[in-house]
PDB file of C-alpha atoms and ligand atoms in Angstrom:
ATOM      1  CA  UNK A   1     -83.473 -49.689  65.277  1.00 55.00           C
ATOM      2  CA  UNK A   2     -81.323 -49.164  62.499  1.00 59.00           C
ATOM      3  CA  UNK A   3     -81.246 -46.435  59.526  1.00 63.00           C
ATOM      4  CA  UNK A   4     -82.404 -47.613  56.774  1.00 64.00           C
ATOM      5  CA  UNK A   5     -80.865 -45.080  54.925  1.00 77.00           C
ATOM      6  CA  UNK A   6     -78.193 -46.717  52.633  1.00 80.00           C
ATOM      7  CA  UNK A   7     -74.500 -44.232  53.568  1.00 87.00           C
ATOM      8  CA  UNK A   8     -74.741 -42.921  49.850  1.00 92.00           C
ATOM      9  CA  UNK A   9     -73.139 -39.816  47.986  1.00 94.00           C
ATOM     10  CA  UNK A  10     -76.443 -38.025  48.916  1.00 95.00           C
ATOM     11  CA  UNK A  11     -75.750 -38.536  53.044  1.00 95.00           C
ATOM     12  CA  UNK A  12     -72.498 -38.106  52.395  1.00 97.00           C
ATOM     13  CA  UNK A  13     -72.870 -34.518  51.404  1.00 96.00           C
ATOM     14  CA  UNK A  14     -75.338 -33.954  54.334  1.00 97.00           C
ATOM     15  CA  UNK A  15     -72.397 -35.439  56.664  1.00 98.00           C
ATOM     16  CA  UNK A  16     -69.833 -33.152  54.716  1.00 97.00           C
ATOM     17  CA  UNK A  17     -72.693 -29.939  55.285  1.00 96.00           C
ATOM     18  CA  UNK A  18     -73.114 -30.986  59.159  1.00 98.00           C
ATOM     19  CA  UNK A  19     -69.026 -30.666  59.850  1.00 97.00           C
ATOM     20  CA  UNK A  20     -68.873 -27.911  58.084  1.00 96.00           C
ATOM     21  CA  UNK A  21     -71.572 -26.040  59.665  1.00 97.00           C
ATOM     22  CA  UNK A  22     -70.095 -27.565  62.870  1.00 98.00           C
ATOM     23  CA  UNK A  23     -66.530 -26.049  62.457  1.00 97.00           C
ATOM     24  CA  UNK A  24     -68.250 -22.626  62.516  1.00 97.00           C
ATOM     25  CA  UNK A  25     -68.441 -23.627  66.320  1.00 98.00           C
ATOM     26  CA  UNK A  26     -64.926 -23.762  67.369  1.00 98.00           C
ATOM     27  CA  UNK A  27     -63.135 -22.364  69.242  1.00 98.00           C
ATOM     28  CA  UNK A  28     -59.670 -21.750  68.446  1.00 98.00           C
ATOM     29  CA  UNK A  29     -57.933 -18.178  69.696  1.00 98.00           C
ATOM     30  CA  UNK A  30     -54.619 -20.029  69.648  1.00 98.00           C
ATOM     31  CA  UNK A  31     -53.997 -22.209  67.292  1.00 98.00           C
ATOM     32  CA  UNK A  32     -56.634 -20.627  64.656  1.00 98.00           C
ATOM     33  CA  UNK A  33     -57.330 -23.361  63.243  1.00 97.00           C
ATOM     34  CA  UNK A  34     -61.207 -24.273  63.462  1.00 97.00           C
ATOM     35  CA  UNK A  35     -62.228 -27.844  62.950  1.00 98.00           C
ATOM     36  CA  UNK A  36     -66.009 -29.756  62.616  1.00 98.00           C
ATOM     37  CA  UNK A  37     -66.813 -33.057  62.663  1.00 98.00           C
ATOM     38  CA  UNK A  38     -69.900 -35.135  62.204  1.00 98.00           C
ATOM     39  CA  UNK A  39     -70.336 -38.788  62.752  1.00 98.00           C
ATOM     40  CA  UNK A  40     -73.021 -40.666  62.003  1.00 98.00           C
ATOM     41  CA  UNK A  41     -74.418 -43.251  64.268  1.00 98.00           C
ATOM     42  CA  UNK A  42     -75.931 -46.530  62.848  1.00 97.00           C
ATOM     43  CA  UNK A  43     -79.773 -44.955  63.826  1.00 96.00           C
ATOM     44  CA  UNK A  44     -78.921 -42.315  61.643  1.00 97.00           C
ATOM     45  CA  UNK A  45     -78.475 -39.770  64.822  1.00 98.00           C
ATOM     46  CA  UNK A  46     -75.359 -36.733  63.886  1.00 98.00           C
ATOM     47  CA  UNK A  47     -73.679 -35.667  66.382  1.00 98.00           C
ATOM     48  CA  UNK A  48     -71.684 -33.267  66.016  1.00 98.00           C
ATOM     49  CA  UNK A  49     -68.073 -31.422  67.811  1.00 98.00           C
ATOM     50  CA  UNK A  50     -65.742 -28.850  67.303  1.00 98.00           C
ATOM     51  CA  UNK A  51     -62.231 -28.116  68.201  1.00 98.00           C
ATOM     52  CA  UNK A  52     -62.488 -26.245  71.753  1.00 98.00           C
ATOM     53  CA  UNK A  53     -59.347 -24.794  72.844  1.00 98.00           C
ATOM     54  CA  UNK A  54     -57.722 -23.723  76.188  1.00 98.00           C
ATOM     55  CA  UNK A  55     -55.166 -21.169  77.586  1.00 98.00           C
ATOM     56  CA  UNK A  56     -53.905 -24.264  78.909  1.00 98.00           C
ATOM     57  CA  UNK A  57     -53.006 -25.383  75.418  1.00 98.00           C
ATOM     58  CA  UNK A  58     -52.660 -28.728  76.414  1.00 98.00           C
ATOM     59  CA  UNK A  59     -56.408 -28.931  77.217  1.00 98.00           C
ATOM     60  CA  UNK A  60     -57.398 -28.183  73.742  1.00 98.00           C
ATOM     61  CA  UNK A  61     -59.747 -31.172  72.236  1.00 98.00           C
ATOM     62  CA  UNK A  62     -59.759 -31.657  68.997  1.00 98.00           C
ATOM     63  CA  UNK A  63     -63.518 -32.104  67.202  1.00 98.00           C
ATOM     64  CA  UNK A  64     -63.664 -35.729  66.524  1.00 98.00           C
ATOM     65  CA  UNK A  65     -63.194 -36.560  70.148  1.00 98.00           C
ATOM     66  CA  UNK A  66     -65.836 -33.883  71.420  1.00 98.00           C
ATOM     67  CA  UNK A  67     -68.124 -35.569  68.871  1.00 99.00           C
ATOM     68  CA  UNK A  68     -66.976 -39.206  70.098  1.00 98.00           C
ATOM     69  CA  UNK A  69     -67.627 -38.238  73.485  1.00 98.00           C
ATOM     70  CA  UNK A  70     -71.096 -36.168  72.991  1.00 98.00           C
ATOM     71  CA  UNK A  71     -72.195 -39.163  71.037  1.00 98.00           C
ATOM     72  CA  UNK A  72     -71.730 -42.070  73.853  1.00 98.00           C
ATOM     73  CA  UNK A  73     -73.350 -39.039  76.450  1.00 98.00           C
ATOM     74  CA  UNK A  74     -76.032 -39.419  74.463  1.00 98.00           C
ATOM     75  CA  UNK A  75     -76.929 -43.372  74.243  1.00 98.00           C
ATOM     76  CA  UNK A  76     -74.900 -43.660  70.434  1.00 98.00           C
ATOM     77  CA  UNK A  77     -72.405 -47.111  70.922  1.00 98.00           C
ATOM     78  CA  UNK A  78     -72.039 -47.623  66.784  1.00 98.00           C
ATOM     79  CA  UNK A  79     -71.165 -45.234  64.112  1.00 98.00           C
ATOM     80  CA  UNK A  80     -70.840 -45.352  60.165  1.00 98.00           C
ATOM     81  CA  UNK A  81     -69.078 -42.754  59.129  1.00 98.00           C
ATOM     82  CA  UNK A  82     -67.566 -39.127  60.680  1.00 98.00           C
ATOM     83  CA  UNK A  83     -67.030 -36.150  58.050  1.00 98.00           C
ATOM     84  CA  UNK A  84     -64.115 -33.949  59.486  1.00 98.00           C
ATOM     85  CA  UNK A  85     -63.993 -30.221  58.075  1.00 98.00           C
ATOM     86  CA  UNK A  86     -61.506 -27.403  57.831  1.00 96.00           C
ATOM     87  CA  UNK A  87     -60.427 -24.556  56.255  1.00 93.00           C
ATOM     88  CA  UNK A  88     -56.929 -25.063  55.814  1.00 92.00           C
ATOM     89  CA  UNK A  89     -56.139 -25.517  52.109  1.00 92.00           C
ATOM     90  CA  UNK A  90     -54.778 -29.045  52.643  1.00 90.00           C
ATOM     91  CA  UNK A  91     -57.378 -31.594  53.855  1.00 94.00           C
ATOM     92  CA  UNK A  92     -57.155 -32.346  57.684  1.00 91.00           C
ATOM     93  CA  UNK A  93     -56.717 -36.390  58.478  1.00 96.00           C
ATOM     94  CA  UNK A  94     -57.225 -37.328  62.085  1.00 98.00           C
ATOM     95  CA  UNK A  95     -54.736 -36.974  64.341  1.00 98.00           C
ATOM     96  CA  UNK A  96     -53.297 -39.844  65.998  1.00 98.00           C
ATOM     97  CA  UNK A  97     -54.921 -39.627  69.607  1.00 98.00           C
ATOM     98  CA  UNK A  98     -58.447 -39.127  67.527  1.00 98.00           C
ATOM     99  CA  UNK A  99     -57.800 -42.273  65.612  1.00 98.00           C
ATOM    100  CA  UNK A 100     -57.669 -44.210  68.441  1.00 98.00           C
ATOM    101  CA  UNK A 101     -60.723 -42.985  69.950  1.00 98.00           C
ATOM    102  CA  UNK A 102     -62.926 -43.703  67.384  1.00 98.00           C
ATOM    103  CA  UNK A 103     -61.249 -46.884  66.915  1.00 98.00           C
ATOM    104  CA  UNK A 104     -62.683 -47.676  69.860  1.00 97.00           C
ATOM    105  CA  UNK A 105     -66.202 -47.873  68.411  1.00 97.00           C
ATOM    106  CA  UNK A 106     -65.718 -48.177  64.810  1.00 98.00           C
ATOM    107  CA  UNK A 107     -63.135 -49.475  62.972  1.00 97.00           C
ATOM    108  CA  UNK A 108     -64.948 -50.243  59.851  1.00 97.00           C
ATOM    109  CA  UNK A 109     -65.799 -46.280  59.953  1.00 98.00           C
ATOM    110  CA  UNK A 110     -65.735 -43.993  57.274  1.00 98.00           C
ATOM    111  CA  UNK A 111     -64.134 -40.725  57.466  1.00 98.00           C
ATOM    112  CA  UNK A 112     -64.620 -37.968  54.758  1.00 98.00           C
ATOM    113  CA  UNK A 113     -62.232 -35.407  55.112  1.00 98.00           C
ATOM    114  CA  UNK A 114     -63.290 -31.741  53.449  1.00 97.00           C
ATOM    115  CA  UNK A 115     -61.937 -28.363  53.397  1.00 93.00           C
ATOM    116  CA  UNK A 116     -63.785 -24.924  52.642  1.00 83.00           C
ATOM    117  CA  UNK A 117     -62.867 -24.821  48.859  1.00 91.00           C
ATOM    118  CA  UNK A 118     -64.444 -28.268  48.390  1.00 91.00           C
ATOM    119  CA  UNK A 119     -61.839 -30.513  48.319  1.00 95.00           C
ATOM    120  CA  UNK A 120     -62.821 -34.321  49.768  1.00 96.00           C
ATOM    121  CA  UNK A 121     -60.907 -37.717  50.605  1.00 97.00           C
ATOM    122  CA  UNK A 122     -62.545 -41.068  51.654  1.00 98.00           C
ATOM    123  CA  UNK A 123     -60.672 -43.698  53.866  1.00 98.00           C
ATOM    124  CA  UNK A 124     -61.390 -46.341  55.928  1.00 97.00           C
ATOM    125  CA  UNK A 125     -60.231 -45.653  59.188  1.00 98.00           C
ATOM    126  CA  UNK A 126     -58.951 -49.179  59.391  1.00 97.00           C
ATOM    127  CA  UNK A 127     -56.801 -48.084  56.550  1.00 97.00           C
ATOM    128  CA  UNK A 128     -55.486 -44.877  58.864  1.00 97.00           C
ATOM    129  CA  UNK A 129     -55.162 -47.220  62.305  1.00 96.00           C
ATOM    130  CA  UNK A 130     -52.911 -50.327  61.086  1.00 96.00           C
ATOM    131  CA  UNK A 131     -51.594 -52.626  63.625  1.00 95.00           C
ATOM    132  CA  UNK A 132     -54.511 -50.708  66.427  1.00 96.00           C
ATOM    133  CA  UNK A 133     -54.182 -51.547  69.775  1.00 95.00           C
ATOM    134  CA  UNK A 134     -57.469 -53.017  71.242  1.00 93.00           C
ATOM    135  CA  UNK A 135     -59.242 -54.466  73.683  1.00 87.00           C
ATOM    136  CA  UNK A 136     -56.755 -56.105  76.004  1.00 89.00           C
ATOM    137  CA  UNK A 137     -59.186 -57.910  77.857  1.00 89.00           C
ATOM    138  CA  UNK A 138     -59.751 -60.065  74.667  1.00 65.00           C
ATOM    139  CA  UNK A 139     -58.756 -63.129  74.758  1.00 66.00           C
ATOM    140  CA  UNK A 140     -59.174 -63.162  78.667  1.00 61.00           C
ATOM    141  CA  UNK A 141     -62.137 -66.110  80.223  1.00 57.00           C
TER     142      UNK A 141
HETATM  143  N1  LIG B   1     -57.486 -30.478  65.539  1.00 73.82           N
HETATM  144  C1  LIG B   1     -58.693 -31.106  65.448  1.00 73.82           C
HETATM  145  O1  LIG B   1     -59.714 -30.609  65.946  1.00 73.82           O
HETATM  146  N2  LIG B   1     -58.749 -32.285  64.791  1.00 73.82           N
HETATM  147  C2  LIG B   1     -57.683 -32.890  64.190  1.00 73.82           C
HETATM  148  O2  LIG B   1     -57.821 -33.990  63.680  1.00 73.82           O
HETATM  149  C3  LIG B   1     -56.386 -32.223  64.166  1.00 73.82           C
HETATM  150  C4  LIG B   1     -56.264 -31.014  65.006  1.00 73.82           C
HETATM  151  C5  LIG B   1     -57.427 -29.198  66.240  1.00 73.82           C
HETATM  152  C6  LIG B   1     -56.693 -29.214  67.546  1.00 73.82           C
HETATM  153  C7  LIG B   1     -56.281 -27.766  67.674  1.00 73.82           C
HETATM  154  O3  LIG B   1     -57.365 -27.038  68.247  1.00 73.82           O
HETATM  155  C8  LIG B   1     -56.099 -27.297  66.253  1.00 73.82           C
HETATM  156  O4  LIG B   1     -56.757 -28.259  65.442  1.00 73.82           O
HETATM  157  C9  LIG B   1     -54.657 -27.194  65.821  1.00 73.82           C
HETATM  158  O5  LIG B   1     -53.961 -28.342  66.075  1.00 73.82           O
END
C-alpha cells in the first residue's frame, strides 16, 4: 500500500525534524561531526540512521547508509525522499559512497539537506549522481 500522503512542505519539515532528532544519535568521538538522516519510504514508514563511528576509523558509516541499510532490514525496497542533518554551518551533501547507495533504490529521490541554524537545500539525487553506474546485469537475457 502506498502513502497517500502527497511529499509536501508540511512532510518535508517532519522529514527535516526526524534527521535532526536522529543526528542527536551519533556517534562521533573522532571526527565530531554528528550526522541524521531520515528517508522516507513510499508507505510512508521513516527510518532513520546516524553516523556511527569506529576506533578503526575506516569502519565509520556515515547516516544515510545506516538508514539505507535499516530500511531494506526492515521490508522498505522504495523511498521518496531522505532529509540529511548537521550541525556544521555549511549544509552537508552526501558523500560519494552514500550517493551510490541510495542510488541503488531511488534515483528519482529527494534529499533535503539541513543544518542546526535552519538552513535547507533540495536536489534530486539524480541531479547529485550523473552518469551512475547501475545495474550491470541490465541488458543481460
Ligand atoms: N558523514 C555522514 O554521516 N554523512 C555524510 O554524508 C558525510 C559524512 C559522517 C562520516 C563521519 O562520521 C563524519 O561524518 C565525518 O566525515
Amino acid at each position: 500500500m502506498s502513502d497517500q500522503r502527497p511529499f509536501d512542505d508540511e512532510r518535508a519539515k517532519e522529514l527535516e525534524n526526524a534527521a535532526l532528532e536522529a543526528m542527536k544519535n551519533s556517534y562521533a568521538p573522532y571526527s565530531t561531526f554528528p550526522v541524521g538522516a531520515a528517508l522516507l519510504d513510499a508507505q510512508g514508514r521513516v527510518h532513520l540512521g546516524c553516523n556511527v563511528e569506529n576506533a578503526s576509523l575506516g569502519l565509520s558509516v556515515c547516516a544515510e547508509r545506516v538508514a539505507v541499510f535499516r530500511a531494506v532490514a526492515d521490508g522498505a525496497r522504495e523511498f521518496t525522499a531522505v532529509a540529511i542533518a548537521t550541525t556544521s554551518d555549511t549544509l552537508t551533501p552526501p558523500c560519494g559512497a552514500c550517493r551510490q547507495v541510495l542510488y541503488e533504490f531511488a534515483p528519482e529521490l529527494v534529499i533535503l539537506l539541513i543544518n542546526s541554524k535552519g538552513e535547507r537545500a533540495r536536489y534530486r539525487l539524480k541531479e547529485l549522481m550523473p552518469l551512475a553506474f547501475t545495474d550491470y546485469r541490465a541488458g543481460d537475457e
